[in-house]
Every structure is written in structure tokens, then in C-alpha cells.
Amino acid sequence: MRRKVFSALMCAAMVTSLFAGCGSSDSSTTASNSGSTTGDGTEAAAEDAVEDATESAESEVVTNTFGDPNGTHLEMWTFVELHGQHYGKMAEVWNEEHPDQTIEITCTTYPYSDMHTKLLTALQAGTGAPDICDVEVGQFPNVVAGLDQWLVPLDDYAAPYMETMVKARMDTYAGEDGHYYGAPYHVGATVMYYNVAAMAEAMGISEDEVTAKIDSVVTWDDYQALGDEYVAAIGEEGKYFTSVDTGGTDWLWLAMAEYGDDWTGGFDDPANVQLDSVQKMLEMQQSWLDSGFAEVSPDGHVDLEAGFQNILDHNIVSFPKALWYMSRFTNYMPEESGNWYIAKCPVFEAGQKCSVGIGGTGTVVTQQSANTDLAAEFLCWAKMSDEGEKNIWDTLGFDVCNTACWTDDAFAHDDSNQYNAYFRNYPYDVLNSIGMDNIGKISVVAISPTINEYVCNTTLNEVLEDGMDVSDALQELQDAVDLEQ
């Protein structure tokens, strides 16, 4: 049995430290480089997770103060220093636009686990919390449990932007009372990445012809037909069309979104992992492994050093991942610039949703703030306004949630932006082709860590490594989940 031990380590990290959801490229932070979250069903960068778990005690706390020393002072906590830099820049812009309501903001960056523990302790104690705080999506159920006793509902402050905000992403940071308690950084829309240059070389056709073939892919059957053509053309051992994951659930989230499923049951219903959508995806992946169409991702998924190298070696030429993965290309695979094309994900049946939001960090305002109105107004402006979204895109490289920016040519087609320059097409053109209503959501609730731990630690290994019957594996998973609910 060739079990991926690394995915077990990763899921152990998942239980103790649900990792960062934004995919920042800031190398100085403790958790941001994971980019994907374990708490919401995606893989963490386990390499960083294990290292961070052992080194967090030695990590320095970084504090920066921005804005007007004579303005209203706000305290902000984060676990990603670059996020704090975003608020610092936005504070300067805010002060220019609001000379009668200026602010000074102190942004403190803590190690991931330390910050979330410190925040939850302060909320429970009723003292010691900051005005504003980042909360990774996997930790959000813990923090939102206090609802408006702990947090400020953001509905009224977000209202000016809601008409053009992606609702599915806003809903991720809602409480069981239906109010919004967190403001998102990004959509985290899942797309399909294709290496057009490598495909063209192997298939003996032009890159334009490859692009046309990709654009004609609608269903997973279409995707398999294109992949079969590529695998037959390259005819080389160790070369596959894609890889499947034993250390993350992105593929399964995508399948659920396509069918409108949610294995968590949300706030109201019990978790049910025995879904046709999940079964279809796993059975399809088993067939891909059997035929040589796909391989198991080295180290369990594509968001680790082994995954980057596998892509650089052209061992795979396509895979689905959230748009925040663009920073992985620019940071770790710069030599691939110009080779990769972004497209919609295939669906099982034409007309289904073709994307799902993955990862994320919601920023909250605490009831302990002495300036809740100002803090909430500033927060929503900094993360939802045109000015805020432009800085998020340029500085953090996230696909922004305000869809008004998607169709703004100066914003979406700015060739000086590193991501626009790297890829063969404009990422926001792909987002527009998907549409905000076709981006699904899987809930992140109290049972989520239990599901994700067992899936990554056991189910995916059993199905994809050991060839276990999918129905039997899902029954075993359901039994494990039922013990916790």
C-alpha cells in the first residue's frame, strides 16, 4: 500500500492549526504562503504547516503603525504581514478622502495559531480584543459562534457595495443568524490551468489550435477527450494530463458545487458525505489513474515544492485550482511565464455551476471596539470599494469580490499587473465568463475540520492509492463523521 504519509502530517496540522486562506506571496509571514485552507476543505501547504508549528514560538510579532497620529486610533491584528500593509496603505487613502474623520491604525502580525487563540480568548473574556481582526476561514466558525455579542454585523456598512459583490463569498462569512460578520479579501474562484505551450509541442499543433480545443471543453467528458489526445500524442512514461489529490479536497468541492451539494449540511442539517457528486468525482479519478490519464499528485497536491517541480517538469499540463494560485506561478515558476492559459472548469452536465470559492480570510470588527461605526465603515471600504479592490489585486494578487472591477478595462486589463503579464489571457476575462452566479460555496462550520481530516488522512488514500470501492470508503467516512455530530 503506497500511502501518502505526508497527507497524514498535513491533516494533523489541520486539526491543530487551520491554515491561512488567502495565498499571500509575502514570505515573511507564518501562514500566508499556504494560500489554501484546511478548514474549508482545501489542502494546506503542509510543508509550511509542519515547519510553522515547530517554529511559531520563535516567530517575531511585527507591529506597524500607519495614518494620522492625531486621528482616531484603531488596533488591527492579522497573521499575514502583507495584509497589514494593505490596511496601512488604505488608511492613507482614507485620510486623504476623509480629512475630518482621519484614522491611525496599528497593524500587529502574530503567528497564525497564536493570533487566533489570542482573539478567541479575548472574545470569550470580553476584554483585550482589537478593533479589527483577520480570521482565516477555517477558524471562522469558532469566532462567529458569539455572533453579535462578539462581532459587529457588517450588513449596513457593506450595503453600498453589495449589488456588485459576489454573494457566495459574502455568505461564507455569515453567521447562523444570516448577518455578515466578515469582509472577504477574494473570491478564490476555482479555474482550470492549462500549459498550452507544452500541449502544442506534444500534439504537433499550433498554440492557437490548442487554445481553441481548450475553449471547446464544457464537460468532463470533453476534458477527458482532450486529455486522451494529449497523452496519446506525448506517449511518454511519467507524463500525464493531470494529477489528483490525496492531501486536499479541491476536486471534491468543485464536484459538490456543480451539483449544488454541501457535505457539511450548513448550519441547520447534519453532515452527509455520501453524495452522488463526490462519488462521481472519485470514481472518475479512479478511472483516470487506471488508464494513465492522471497521476497522484506528489506529496498529495500541487501546492507544495514537489507539486511546483512536477509542473515545471511538464509531468502534468492541466489542473484545477483557485485563482489565488496565480501567485504560485509568479513566485515559484517564473520561467513558465507565457505558457499557461486559464479557463473555466469542466462540469458533469452542461449548465451546472463551473466554479467554487476556495480559501479565504474574513476580517471582523469586534464589539469591544470603542469606535465600531468607524472601524466597520473603514473595513468595508478598504475591502470592497474600487480603491480597496485595486490595492488587493495589485498588492496581494487576489481575485477581488467586487464584480464592478471585473469589467473595468483599466483594472482588469492593466498589462503592468504581474498576473496579467504572466498568463496568456486575462484572469478577469475568465471570471466574467464564469459569472458571479456560477461560483458555488461550501459551508465552513463546526463539523468541517472533522470531515476534512478524515478525507485527507484516510478516504482519499483508500480510494486513489489503494483502489477501495468508493461507496465503501464514503460509508466509512460517514460513520466517522456521525461519531462527531
mmCIF file of N, CA and C in Angstrom, residues 225-342:
data_model
loop_
_atom_site.group_PDB
_atom_site.id
_atom_site.type_symbol
_atom_site.label_atom_id
_atom_site.label_comp_id
_atom_site.label_asym_id
_atom_site.label_seq_id
_atom_site.Cartn_x
_atom_site.Cartn_y
_atom_site.Cartn_z
ATOM 1 N N ALA A 225 -11.554 13.708 -23.281
ATOM 2 C CA ALA A 225 -11.227 13.518 -24.694
ATOM 3 C C ALA A 225 -9.980 14.314 -25.075
ATOM 4 N N LEU A 226 -9.888 15.554 -24.615
ATOM 5 C CA LEU A 226 -8.704 16.368 -24.889
ATOM 6 C C LEU A 226 -7.479 15.764 -24.225
ATOM 7 N N GLY A 227 -7.633 15.313 -23.000
ATOM 8 C CA GLY A 227 -6.513 14.710 -22.295
ATOM 9 C C GLY A 227 -6.047 13.414 -22.925
ATOM 10 N N ASP A 228 -6.994 12.610 -23.377
ATOM 11 C CA ASP A 228 -6.623 11.364 -24.061
ATOM 12 C C ASP A 228 -5.807 11.667 -25.315
ATOM 13 N N GLU A 229 -6.212 12.722 -26.016
ATOM 14 C CA GLU A 229 -5.480 13.118 -27.227
ATOM 15 C C GLU A 229 -4.049 13.525 -26.875
ATOM 16 N N TYR A 230 -3.908 14.273 -25.784
ATOM 17 C CA TYR A 230 -2.571 14.700 -25.368
ATOM 18 C C TYR A 230 -1.719 13.514 -24.919
ATOM 19 N N VAL A 231 -2.265 12.651 -24.084
ATOM 20 C CA VAL A 231 -1.497 11.509 -23.562
ATOM 21 C C VAL A 231 -1.052 10.602 -24.701
ATOM 22 N N ALA A 232 -1.949 10.370 -25.674
ATOM 23 C CA ALA A 232 -1.595 9.530 -26.821
ATOM 24 C C ALA A 232 -0.500 10.182 -27.655
ATOM 25 N N ALA A 233 -0.558 11.505 -27.774
ATOM 26 C CA ALA A 233 0.424 12.210 -28.600
ATOM 27 C C ALA A 233 1.798 12.215 -27.954
ATOM 28 N N ILE A 234 1.860 12.431 -26.633
ATOM 29 C CA ILE A 234 3.173 12.520 -25.996
ATOM 30 C C ILE A 234 3.775 11.136 -25.819
ATOM 31 N N GLY A 235 2.958 10.133 -25.522
ATOM 32 C CA GLY A 235 3.406 8.754 -25.497
ATOM 33 C C GLY A 235 4.642 8.515 -24.660
ATOM 34 N N GLU A 236 4.756 9.181 -23.539
ATOM 35 C CA GLU A 236 5.955 9.087 -22.709
ATOM 36 C C GLU A 236 5.579 8.702 -21.291
ATOM 37 N N GLU A 237 6.277 7.729 -20.749
ATOM 38 C CA GLU A 237 6.005 7.309 -19.377
ATOM 39 C C GLU A 237 6.288 8.461 -18.417
ATOM 40 N N GLY A 238 5.405 8.624 -17.448
ATOM 41 C CA GLY A 238 5.578 9.681 -16.469
ATOM 42 C C GLY A 238 4.975 11.008 -16.875
ATOM 43 N N LYS A 239 4.338 11.061 -18.032
ATOM 44 C CA LYS A 239 3.661 12.269 -18.487
ATOM 45 C C LYS A 239 2.155 12.033 -18.458
ATOM 46 N N TYR A 240 1.444 12.923 -17.802
ATOM 47 C CA TYR A 240 0.001 12.778 -17.606
ATOM 48 C C TYR A 240 -0.698 14.090 -17.962
ATOM 49 N N PHE A 241 -2.001 14.006 -18.123
ATOM 50 C CA PHE A 241 -2.751 15.221 -18.414
ATOM 51 C C PHE A 241 -2.995 16.020 -17.141
ATOM 52 N N THR A 242 -3.185 15.321 -16.015
ATOM 53 C CA THR A 242 -3.463 15.998 -14.754
ATOM 54 C C THR A 242 -3.015 15.132 -13.592
ATOM 55 N N SER A 243 -3.163 15.656 -12.383
ATOM 56 C CA SER A 243 -2.906 14.878 -11.176
ATOM 57 C C SER A 243 -4.096 15.019 -10.243
ATOM 58 N N VAL A 244 -4.310 14.011 -9.413
ATOM 59 C CA VAL A 244 -5.405 14.029 -8.451
ATOM 60 C C VAL A 244 -4.810 14.035 -7.045
ATOM 61 N N ASP A 245 -5.563 14.548 -6.105
ATOM 62 C CA ASP A 245 -5.017 14.873 -4.785
ATOM 63 C C ASP A 245 -5.425 13.877 -3.709
ATOM 64 N N THR A 246 -4.435 13.491 -2.898
ATOM 65 C CA THR A 246 -4.729 12.745 -1.680
ATOM 66 C C THR A 246 -4.635 13.630 -0.447
ATOM 67 N N GLY A 247 -4.185 14.852 -0.623
ATOM 68 C CA GLY A 247 -3.985 15.748 0.507
ATOM 69 C C GLY A 247 -4.846 16.987 0.474
ATOM 70 N N GLY A 248 -5.902 16.983 -0.305
ATOM 71 C CA GLY A 248 -6.767 18.152 -0.374
ATOM 72 C C GLY A 248 -8.059 17.824 -1.084
ATOM 73 N N THR A 249 -9.070 18.626 -0.852
ATOM 74 C CA THR A 249 -10.418 18.302 -1.333
ATOM 75 C C THR A 249 -10.940 19.261 -2.403
ATOM 76 N N ASP A 250 -10.038 19.977 -3.073
ATOM 77 C CA ASP A 250 -10.474 20.923 -4.094
ATOM 78 C C ASP A 250 -11.357 20.270 -5.156
ATOM 79 N N TRP A 251 -10.922 19.114 -5.652
ATOM 80 C CA TRP A 251 -11.691 18.418 -6.692
ATOM 81 C C TRP A 251 -13.100 18.075 -6.184
ATOM 82 N N LEU A 252 -13.191 17.671 -4.933
ATOM 83 C CA LEU A 252 -14.488 17.273 -4.376
ATOM 84 C C LEU A 252 -15.380 18.486 -4.150
ATOM 85 N N TRP A 253 -14.787 19.573 -3.701
ATOM 86 C CA TRP A 253 -15.559 20.815 -3.557
ATOM 87 C C TRP A 253 -16.125 21.247 -4.906
ATOM 88 N N LEU A 254 -15.306 21.136 -5.939
ATOM 89 C CA LEU A 254 -15.765 21.524 -7.269
ATOM 90 C C LEU A 254 -16.938 20.654 -7.700
ATOM 91 N N ALA A 255 -16.834 19.354 -7.475
ATOM 92 C CA ALA A 255 -17.929 18.450 -7.833
ATOM 93 C C ALA A 255 -19.204 18.799 -7.074
ATOM 94 N N MET A 256 -19.079 19.073 -5.777
ATOM 95 C CA MET A 256 -20.266 19.436 -4.996
ATOM 96 C C MET A 256 -20.890 20.729 -5.502
ATOM 97 N N ALA A 257 -20.056 21.706 -5.817
ATOM 98 C CA ALA A 257 -20.586 22.979 -6.314
ATOM 99 C C ALA A 257 -21.344 22.779 -7.613
ATOM 100 N N GLU A 258 -20.857 21.883 -8.464
ATOM 101 C CA GLU A 258 -21.509 21.665 -9.755
ATOM 102 C C GLU A 258 -22.916 21.103 -9.574
ATOM 103 N N TYR A 259 -23.105 20.298 -8.549
ATOM 104 C CA TYR A 259 -24.425 19.708 -8.285
ATOM 105 C C TYR A 259 -25.209 20.466 -7.214
ATOM 106 N N GLY A 260 -24.634 21.535 -6.687
ATOM 107 C CA GLY A 260 -25.333 22.280 -5.647
ATOM 108 C C GLY A 260 -25.363 21.573 -4.311
ATOM 109 N N ASP A 261 -24.389 20.702 -4.055
ATOM 110 C CA ASP A 261 -24.320 19.944 -2.809
ATOM 111 C C ASP A 261 -23.433 20.652 -1.785
ATOM 112 N N ASP A 262 -23.567 20.224 -0.534
ATOM 113 C CA ASP A 262 -22.716 20.720 0.550
ATOM 114 C C ASP A 262 -22.677 19.651 1.623
ATOM 115 N N TRP A 263 -21.544 18.957 1.718
ATOM 116 C CA TRP A 263 -21.491 17.814 2.629
ATOM 117 C C TRP A 263 -21.518 18.206 4.105
ATOM 118 N N THR A 264 -21.333 19.488 4.420
ATOM 119 C CA THR A 264 -21.370 19.900 5.826
ATOM 120 C C THR A 264 -22.793 19.983 6.375
ATOM 121 N N GLY A 265 -23.780 20.175 5.506
ATOM 122 C CA GLY A 265 -25.151 20.393 5.952
ATOM 123 C C GLY A 265 -25.431 21.811 6.379
ATOM 124 N N GLY A 266 -24.410 22.688 6.298
ATOM 125 C CA GLY A 266 -24.599 24.079 6.702
ATOM 126 C C GLY A 266 -24.878 24.196 8.189
ATOM 127 N N PHE A 267 -25.600 25.241 8.563
ATOM 128 C CA PHE A 267 -25.901 25.476 9.982
ATOM 129 C C PHE A 267 -27.045 24.602 10.490
ATOM 130 N N ASP A 268 -27.893 24.128 9.576
ATOM 131 C CA ASP A 268 -29.156 23.530 10.011
ATOM 132 C C ASP A 268 -29.228 22.012 9.924
ATOM 133 N N ASP A 269 -28.514 21.407 8.991
ATOM 134 C CA ASP A 269 -28.671 19.980 8.731
ATOM 135 C C ASP A 269 -27.427 19.197 9.117
ATOM 136 N N PRO A 270 -27.580 17.898 9.374
ATOM 137 C CA PRO A 270 -26.403 17.079 9.678
ATOM 138 C C PRO A 270 -25.535 16.886 8.447
ATOM 139 N N ALA A 271 -24.263 16.636 8.668
ATOM 140 C CA ALA A 271 -23.337 16.412 7.558
ATOM 141 C C ALA A 271 -23.673 15.107 6.849
ATOM 142 N N ASN A 272 -23.598 15.143 5.530
ATOM 143 C CA ASN A 272 -23.819 13.953 4.711
ATOM 144 C C ASN A 272 -22.760 13.925 3.620
ATOM 145 N N VAL A 273 -21.803 13.029 3.752
ATOM 146 C CA VAL A 273 -20.710 12.941 2.781
ATOM 147 C C VAL A 273 -20.998 11.938 1.676
ATOM 148 N N GLN A 274 -22.082 11.196 1.815
ATOM 149 C CA GLN A 274 -22.418 10.175 0.810
ATOM 150 C C GLN A 274 -23.239 10.810 -0.315
ATOM 151 N N LEU A 275 -22.578 11.652 -1.060
ATOM 152 C CA LEU A 275 -23.224 12.429 -2.105
ATOM 153 C C LEU A 275 -22.860 11.873 -3.479
ATOM 154 N N ASP A 276 -23.815 11.902 -4.395
ATOM 155 C CA ASP A 276 -23.540 11.438 -5.754
ATOM 156 C C ASP A 276 -22.419 12.252 -6.397
ATOM 157 N N SER A 277 -22.378 13.554 -6.103
ATOM 158 C CA SER A 277 -21.354 14.403 -6.707
ATOM 159 C C SER A 277 -19.954 13.953 -6.294
ATOM 160 N N VAL A 278 -19.776 13.664 -5.012
ATOM 161 C CA VAL A 278 -18.480 13.215 -4.517
ATOM 162 C C VAL A 278 -18.138 11.846 -5.095
ATOM 163 N N GLN A 279 -19.138 10.958 -5.138
ATOM 164 C CA GLN A 279 -18.902 9.625 -5.676
ATOM 165 C C GLN A 279 -18.517 9.682 -7.148
ATOM 166 N N LYS A 280 -19.202 10.515 -7.915
ATOM 167 C CA LYS A 280 -18.891 10.631 -9.344
ATOM 168 C C LYS A 280 -17.452 11.106 -9.558
ATOM 169 N N MET A 281 -17.046 12.108 -8.799
ATOM 170 C CA MET A 281 -15.699 12.621 -8.977
ATOM 171 C C MET A 281 -14.655 11.579 -8.619
ATOM 172 N N LEU A 282 -14.828 10.894 -7.505
ATOM 173 C CA LEU A 282 -13.836 9.906 -7.085
ATOM 174 C C LEU A 282 -13.783 8.715 -8.041
ATOM 175 N N GLU A 283 -14.914 8.284 -8.517
ATOM 176 C CA GLU A 283 -14.908 7.171 -9.478
ATOM 177 C C GLU A 283 -14.268 7.589 -10.794
ATOM 178 N N MET A 284 -14.504 8.819 -11.215
ATOM 179 C CA MET A 284 -13.866 9.318 -12.428
ATOM 180 C C MET A 284 -12.351 9.380 -12.241
ATOM 181 N N GLN A 285 -11.917 9.830 -11.080
ATOM 182 C CA GLN A 285 -10.485 9.916 -10.826
ATOM 183 C C GLN A 285 -9.848 8.529 -10.757
ATOM 184 N N GLN A 286 -10.538 7.582 -10.176
ATOM 185 C CA GLN A 286 -10.021 6.209 -10.181
ATOM 186 C C GLN A 286 -9.802 5.707 -11.606
ATOM 187 N N SER A 287 -10.746 5.997 -12.477
ATOM 188 C CA SER A 287 -10.612 5.548 -13.869
ATOM 189 C C SER A 287 -9.452 6.252 -14.554
ATOM 190 N N TRP A 288 -9.222 7.519 -14.218
ATOM 191 C CA TRP A 288 -8.090 8.246 -14.797
ATOM 192 C C TRP A 288 -6.756 7.631 -14.373
ATOM 193 N N LEU A 289 -6.668 7.252 -13.108
ATOM 194 C CA LEU A 289 -5.434 6.636 -12.619
ATOM 195 C C LEU A 289 -5.203 5.289 -13.296
ATOM 196 N N ASP A 290 -6.269 4.526 -13.459
ATOM 197 C CA ASP A 290 -6.153 3.200 -14.075
ATOM 198 C C ASP A 290 -5.708 3.284 -15.534
ATOM 199 N N SER A 291 -6.137 4.338 -16.233
ATOM 200 C CA SER A 291 -5.852 4.448 -17.668
ATOM 201 C C SER A 291 -4.551 5.177 -17.976
ATOM 202 N N GLY A 292 -3.916 5.773 -16.968
ATOM 203 C CA GLY A 292 -2.716 6.557 -17.215
ATOM 204 C C GLY A 292 -2.989 7.981 -17.626
ATOM 205 N N PHE A 293 -4.229 8.397 -17.506
ATOM 206 C CA PHE A 293 -4.623 9.777 -17.806
ATOM 207 C C PHE A 293 -4.115 10.732 -16.724
ATOM 208 N N ALA A 294 -4.070 10.244 -15.480
ATOM 209 C CA ALA A 294 -3.686 11.077 -14.338
ATOM 210 C C ALA A 294 -2.736 10.307 -13.434
ATOM 211 N N GLU A 295 -2.038 11.068 -12.602
ATOM 212 C CA GLU A 295 -1.210 10.505 -11.542
ATOM 213 C C GLU A 295 -1.681 11.072 -10.213
ATOM 214 N N VAL A 296 -1.248 10.466 -9.125
ATOM 215 C CA VAL A 296 -1.476 11.051 -7.806
ATOM 216 C C VAL A 296 -0.464 12.175 -7.607
ATOM 217 N N SER A 297 -0.923 13.313 -7.171
ATOM 218 C CA SER A 297 -0.046 14.473 -7.006
ATOM 219 C C SER A 297 1.096 14.159 -6.041
ATOM 220 N N PRO A 298 2.333 14.474 -6.416
ATOM 221 C CA PRO A 298 3.444 14.291 -5.489
ATOM 222 C C PRO A 298 3.191 15.053 -4.188
ATOM 223 N N ASP A 299 3.425 14.378 -3.072
ATOM 224 C CA ASP A 299 3.180 14.950 -1.746
ATOM 225 C C ASP A 299 1.715 15.298 -1.519
ATOM 226 N N GLY A 300 0.835 14.805 -2.352
ATOM 227 C CA GLY A 300 -0.587 14.919 -2.067
ATOM 228 C C GLY A 300 -1.348 16.002 -2.797
ATOM 229 N N HIS A 301 -0.666 17.047 -3.280
ATOM 230 C CA HIS A 301 -1.357 18.087 -4.042
ATOM 231 C C HIS A 301 -0.347 19.002 -4.714
ATOM 232 N N VAL A 302 -0.826 19.948 -5.511
ATOM 233 C CA VAL A 302 0.064 20.760 -6.342
ATOM 234 C C VAL A 302 0.641 21.966 -5.616
ATOM 235 N N ASP A 303 0.225 22.218 -4.381
ATOM 236 C CA ASP A 303 0.629 23.446 -3.699
ATOM 237 C C ASP A 303 1.757 23.211 -2.704
ATOM 238 N N LEU A 304 2.726 22.421 -3.125
ATOM 239 C CA LEU A 304 3.944 22.189 -2.362
ATOM 240 C C LEU A 304 5.113 22.185 -3.331
ATOM 241 N N GLU A 305 6.322 22.181 -2.800
ATOM 242 C CA GLU A 305 7.502 22.234 -3.663
ATOM 243 C C GLU A 305 7.506 21.101 -4.687
ATOM 244 N N ALA A 306 7.131 19.900 -4.252
ATOM 245 C CA ALA A 306 7.104 18.776 -5.193
ATOM 246 C C ALA A 306 6.068 18.994 -6.289
ATOM 247 N N GLY A 307 4.969 19.648 -5.930
ATOM 248 C CA GLY A 307 3.955 19.954 -6.924
ATOM 249 C C GLY A 307 4.438 20.981 -7.926
ATOM 250 N N PHE A 308 5.119 22.012 -7.435
ATOM 251 C CA PHE A 308 5.674 23.023 -8.341
ATOM 252 C C PHE A 308 6.665 22.378 -9.314
ATOM 253 N N GLN A 309 7.521 21.511 -8.790
ATOM 254 C CA GLN A 309 8.516 20.868 -9.644
ATOM 255 C C GLN A 309 7.857 19.957 -10.667
ATOM 256 N N ASN A 310 6.798 19.285 -10.262
ATOM 257 C CA ASN A 310 6.069 18.415 -11.188
ATOM 258 C C ASN A 310 5.501 19.217 -12.358
ATOM 259 N N ILE A 311 5.027 20.406 -12.048
ATOM 260 C CA ILE A 311 4.514 21.291 -13.096
ATOM 261 C C ILE A 311 5.654 21.784 -13.978
ATOM 262 N N LEU A 312 6.757 22.178 -13.364
ATOM 263 C CA LEU A 312 7.909 22.657 -14.127
ATOM 264 C C LEU A 312 8.468 21.575 -15.047
ATOM 265 N N ASP A 313 8.398 20.321 -14.605
ATOM 266 C CA ASP A 313 8.885 19.204 -15.417
ATOM 267 C C ASP A 313 7.889 18.800 -16.498
ATOM 268 N N HIS A 314 6.759 19.469 -16.546
ATOM 269 C CA HIS A 314 5.693 19.186 -17.519
ATOM 270 C C HIS A 314 5.192 17.745 -17.394
ATOM 271 N N ASN A 315 5.210 17.229 -16.173
ATOM 272 C CA ASN A 315 4.637 15.896 -15.939
ATOM 273 C C ASN A 315 3.118 15.945 -15.962
ATOM 274 N N ILE A 316 2.554 17.121 -15.680
ATOM 275 C CA ILE A 316 1.133 17.357 -15.882
ATOM 276 C C ILE A 316 0.995 18.682 -16.623
ATOM 277 N N VAL A 317 -0.104 18.828 -17.366
ATOM 278 C CA VAL A 317 -0.289 20.055 -18.150
ATOM 279 C C VAL A 317 -1.636 20.709 -17.874
ATOM 280 N N SER A 318 -2.367 20.216 -16.898
ATOM 281 C CA SER A 318 -3.624 20.869 -16.515
ATOM 282 C C SER A 318 -3.998 20.466 -15.100
ATOM 283 N N PHE A 319 -4.701 21.363 -14.414
ATOM 284 C CA PHE A 319 -5.223 21.054 -13.086
ATOM 285 C C PHE A 319 -6.145 22.185 -12.654
ATOM 286 N N PRO A 320 -7.121 21.883 -11.770
ATOM 287 C CA PRO A 320 -7.985 22.939 -11.240
ATOM 288 C C PRO A 320 -7.418 23.509 -9.955
ATOM 289 N N LYS A 321 -7.539 24.811 -9.792
ATOM 290 C CA LYS A 321 -7.075 25.459 -8.573
ATOM 291 C C LYS A 321 -7.706 26.843 -8.518
ATOM 292 N N ALA A 322 -7.778 27.390 -7.323
ATOM 293 C CA ALA A 322 -8.328 28.733 -7.169
ATOM 294 C C ALA A 322 -7.422 29.762 -7.838
ATOM 295 N N LEU A 323 -7.995 30.916 -8.151
ATOM 296 C CA LEU A 323 -7.218 31.939 -8.831
ATOM 297 C C LEU A 323 -6.063 32.479 -7.988
ATOM 298 N N TRP A 324 -6.157 32.338 -6.661
ATOM 299 C CA TRP A 324 -5.010 32.790 -5.867
ATOM 300 C C TRP A 324 -3.754 31.973 -6.157
ATOM 301 N N TYR A 325 -3.899 30.823 -6.823
ATOM 302 C CA TYR A 325 -2.732 30.012 -7.175
ATOM 303 C C TYR A 325 -1.857 30.720 -8.216
ATOM 304 N N MET A 326 -2.366 31.786 -8.819
ATOM 305 C CA MET A 326 -1.546 32.548 -9.757
ATOM 306 C C MET A 326 -0.237 32.983 -9.129
ATOM 307 N N SER A 327 -0.282 33.321 -7.833
ATOM 308 C CA SER A 327 0.949 33.769 -7.173
ATOM 309 C C SER A 327 1.971 32.653 -7.071
ATOM 310 N N ARG A 328 1.544 31.406 -7.084
ATOM 311 C CA ARG A 328 2.487 30.288 -7.067
ATOM 312 C C ARG A 328 3.290 30.267 -8.370
ATOM 313 N N PHE A 329 2.608 30.550 -9.481
ATOM 314 C CA PHE A 329 3.316 30.603 -10.756
ATOM 315 C C PHE A 329 4.352 31.724 -10.761
ATOM 316 N N THR A 330 3.940 32.908 -10.362
ATOM 317 C CA THR A 330 4.868 34.040 -10.425
ATOM 318 C C THR A 330 5.996 33.913 -9.414
ATOM 319 N N ASN A 331 5.726 33.322 -8.254
ATOM 320 C CA ASN A 331 6.748 33.218 -7.210
ATOM 321 C C ASN A 331 7.678 32.030 -7.395
ATOM 322 N N TYR A 332 7.120 30.886 -7.797
ATOM 323 C CA TYR A 332 7.890 29.644 -7.813
ATOM 324 C C TYR A 332 8.148 29.092 -9.207
ATOM 325 N N MET A 333 7.439 29.586 -10.204
ATOM 326 C CA MET A 333 7.603 29.072 -11.565
ATOM 327 C C MET A 333 7.681 30.218 -12.577
ATOM 328 N N PRO A 334 8.529 31.222 -12.336
ATOM 329 C CA PRO A 334 8.560 32.379 -13.237
ATOM 330 C C PRO A 334 8.952 32.025 -14.663
ATOM 331 N N GLU A 335 9.730 30.950 -14.826
ATOM 332 C CA GLU A 335 10.168 30.556 -16.166
ATOM 333 C C GLU A 335 9.026 30.041 -17.044
ATOM 334 N N GLU A 336 7.879 29.776 -16.430
ATOM 335 C CA GLU A 336 6.726 29.307 -17.201
ATOM 336 C C GLU A 336 5.870 30.460 -17.734
ATOM 337 N N SER A 337 6.315 31.678 -17.542
ATOM 338 C CA SER A 337 5.538 32.839 -17.999
ATOM 339 C C SER A 337 5.239 32.735 -19.488
ATOM 340 N N GLY A 338 3.992 32.980 -19.839
ATOM 341 C CA GLY A 338 3.566 32.934 -21.234
ATOM 342 C C GLY A 338 3.086 31.586 -21.704
ATOM 343 N N ASN A 339 3.272 30.548 -20.889
ATOM 344 C CA ASN A 339 2.897 29.193 -21.303
ATOM 345 C C ASN A 339 1.494 28.790 -20.878
ATOM 346 N N TRP A 340 0.978 29.415 -19.828
ATOM 347 C CA TRP A 340 -0.229 28.917 -19.182
ATOM 348 C C TRP A 340 -1.463 29.755 -19.515
ATOM 349 N N TYR A 341 -2.554 29.030 -19.660
ATOM 350 C CA TYR A 341 -3.851 29.604 -20.045
ATOM 351 C C TYR A 341 -4.863 29.235 -18.973
ATOM 352 N N ILE A 342 -5.732 30.159 -18.640
ATOM 353 C CA ILE A 342 -6.746 29.946 -17.613
ATOM 354 C C ILE A 342 -8.105 29.787 -18.279
#
